[in-house]
Coordinates of C-alpha atoms in Angstrom, one line a residue:
X1 CA -11.8 -5.4 5.6
X2 CA -11.1 -1.8 4.6
X3 CA -8.5 -0.2 2.3
X4 CA -6.9 1.3 5.5
X5 CA -6.2 -2.3 6.7
X6 CA -4.5 -3.1 3.4
X7 CA -2.0 -0.3 3.8
X8 CA -1.0 -1.4 7.2
X9 CA -0.6 -5.0 6.0
X10 CA 1.3 -3.9 3.0
X11 CA 3.8 -1.9 5.1
X12 CA 4.3 -4.9 7.4
X13 CA 4.7 -7.4 4.6
X14 CA 7.4 -5.2 2.9
X15 CA 9.0 -4.0 6.1
X16 CA 8.3 -0.3 5.3
X17 CA 7.9 2.6 7.6
X18 CA 5.1 5.2 6.9
X19 CA 7.8 7.5 5.7
X20 CA 9.2 5.0 3.3
X21 CA 5.8 4.2 1.8
X22 CA 5.1 7.9 1.6
X23 CA 8.2 8.4 -0.5
X24 CA 7.2 5.5 -2.8
X25 CA 3.7 6.9 -3.2
X26 CA 4.9 10.5 -3.6
X27 CA 2.9 11.8 -0.6
X28 CA 3.7 12.8 3.0
X29 CA 3.9 10.4 5.9
X30 CA 0.8 12.2 7.3
X31 CA -1.1 11.1 4.2
X32 CA -0.1 7.5 4.9
X33 CA -1.2 7.8 8.5
X34 CA -4.6 9.2 7.3
X35 CA -5.0 6.3 4.9
X36 CA -4.2 3.7 7.5
X37 CA -6.6 5.3 10.0
X38 CA -9.4 5.5 7.4
X39 CA -9.5 9.3 7.5
X40 CA -8.8 9.6 3.8
X41 CA -8.2 7.4 0.8
X42 CA -5.3 7.6 -1.7
X43 CA -5.7 8.8 -5.3
X44 CA -5.3 6.1 -7.9
X45 CA -2.0 7.6 -9.0
X46 CA -0.5 6.9 -5.6
X47 CA -1.8 3.4 -5.6
X48 CA -0.3 2.9 -9.1
X49 CA 3.1 4.2 -7.9
X50 CA 3.1 1.8 -4.9
X51 CA 2.0 -1.2 -7.1
X52 CA 4.7 -0.5 -9.7
X53 CA 7.4 0.0 -7.1
X54 CA 6.6 -3.3 -5.3
X55 CA 5.8 -5.2 -8.5
X56 CA 2.3 -6.1 -7.4
X57 CA -1.1 -5.5 -9.0
X58 CA -3.2 -2.5 -8.0
X59 CA -6.0 -5.0 -7.1
X60 CA -3.7 -6.4 -4.4
X61 CA -3.9 -3.0 -2.7
X62 CA -7.5 -2.2 -3.4
X63 CA -9.4 -5.4 -2.9
X64 CA -10.4 -7.0 0.4
X65 CA -7.7 -9.6 1.3
X66 CA -5.7 -8.5 -1.7
X67 CA -2.5 -8.4 0.3
X68 CA -2.9 -12.0 1.2
X69 CA -2.9 -12.9 -2.5
X70 CA 0.5 -11.4 -3.2
X71 CA 2.9 -14.1 -4.3
X72 CA 6.1 -14.5 -2.4
X73 CA 7.8 -15.2 -5.6
X74 CA 9.3 -12.2 -7.5
X75 CA 7.2 -11.1 -10.5

């Protein structure tokens, strides 16, 4: 499982468009598309912004199957 898969799963789990996730991460929607297709990887700062906004751990985004380990309960 790749980091690119995690971004797709994250968007689906939180009902976000690429544009909405881009605004959270402080990047363009083209950057999100590139992350999801595996053409590039995000900087840690973008991952930190996403994690903070969604109240999840950075490891949930980075690790294989990390998205599956996000609790449904609010943090």
